[in-house]
């Protein structure tokens, strides 16, 4: 960090403009040449307004109507919202979504971090094994879901064949409510851990070797090095990865659609799936829009909270004091 | 990681733009008069060749109009139809299931009532089995003309498994219950059931309610009276379902067996299950996936009668047939001409040769002469012809906004996530 530079009128720059200066923005007194004009942002802004902001506004309007996709939407005020508030399926869907979001975060983070840190090292065969670990990242969600659905088939899947051999007949996880939910949790982990591993690998590679050398001289073992050097140094990576995980699991959909179809019963009907079901299967676009609004609100809130409480917004460097 | 929110929002927005653009979506474009094109929207599968041939014959006889068959892939057909109808790009005529599948369009006055057409063309009305034609009505007005073979639900069984157990196909309800025990002792699942695709579980409810309480019970519900669900026959059927589940009639992992991925049919063909309650298309499914089994060991029977049931023992449920409906654009001469194709000898013969069982009254001779499997086709034809009533599949009979949650409730009933009493309360509350 440079020393606080005075403005032209001699007052010290505010914290806010200091942050902007650090981000390479409007540094007071800098020559205007080479600074892109705000007009460059216009096309992106237009597209964003047209394809993100406008549809969101329309969805808010649709949530106040009754509409089956034919004719004009009929304005019904807050009827959909009242129904939403009293719908037991919605209550369960919100619980399941929160459970899935937290469960994904709690299981994927440690595994991805350990794998990532390991993959950043220089062990033998590391490159080959890392490549294998990353395979799920290369497959599309739909393909992954179909593969796991086939593997878990209670009559013809490999599990059903192996189960009786090792003395567990009827290894049928998808039939039970908790089993189906755990399958979704597991498959989503299997699919997304590689992505986060990649983030942690990158983060771990950025940690200066000298820190570990110093720790070694001071007599720290691998466990202490990890706890006191690697983990604190990965602070920003944890935040990035967690925001991606939280927002990602809030909008999780394809695996649920293909593996369980929201069932058995409503056991895996999470909010995004409920939205799909209400809109595209039951043709209740008004109600589905209300569900969509809730989802947008919750996802935005979750991201904001994450950024607020992890100090991600201030972009503190892990290298401070070095 | 896929931005579903934005995607769904975009889709809503596009639909909204489309509807407002056509001023209420009365479906007034794509008419047959102006551009000389008769646009026929058709469900895409191996049987659509019959309709394509019909279009060719139609075009030979019409110089000023050209019939164009647009095939839409089966998965998502209804969604696509809803989108084109909602956006004012409606086809001149389209394939559907009758009942609830077109109710929303009838409510929007987008379809042409065909009662007058039938009066002007008495031979059209006489061509079809009355109960089948009846299924093309919504609110007692004709909106559909049959275009395909009939698809009743029947009891399929594995003859080899029956022989090994020394058993006979069930004729009465007691027979059926005894068979459950017989096959459980043999270590065979009595009934294959694809519970992961719960519309297959619906077939049991349909037959049980029809046999217990008669055709009128569901007719009342279909006509919009949701209190009809509180008929004692529905509760009795729900209790029977859970009784069957408790007896082990469906084995213990049916909740995760999928029909669409072939799981349930494979259980039957591999002898792991003895019976399978399924639509008549099970025959061609088996023919495609397990040809030898279909030709050697696939048996079929009607659903047994219930003791003290009020329903007719010969009544059937399933899909009476599929229908062509005409969108109302003021000029329907070409469409009616095309509808006349659906009972010509060439058309019916085409259907029979493709393994379908037509719903016209000249079908029996056609089947004898041209069917690839005359025994099965004749059995099926007589079953439908002699049935006093033919209940359309519930999820097709009701509007989608009610049908989908109803199917989920049936799934929860089979999974014992609700009691029979809760089931009745839940479906009666659907609106």
XYZ file of C-alpha atoms in Angstrom, chain B residues 53 70 86 149 171 192 249 260 268 275 278 288 380 393 399 408 415:
17
model
C -49.300 -40.953 -46.001
C -45.104 -30.969 -38.746
C -50.249 -19.067 -26.810
C -55.501 -46.741 -32.671
C -60.371 -63.713 -13.394
C -43.957 -54.965 -12.054
C -47.783 -57.112 -4.621
C -39.679 -44.828 -19.369
C -41.584 -58.766 -16.784
C -47.537 -59.417 -14.248
C -49.872 -51.316 -18.599
C -38.741 -53.804 -29.592
C -57.647 -55.648 -27.876
C -56.448 -41.646 -18.355
C -56.373 -29.929 -16.816
C -47.861 -36.843 -7.280
C -45.139 -44.827 -1.167
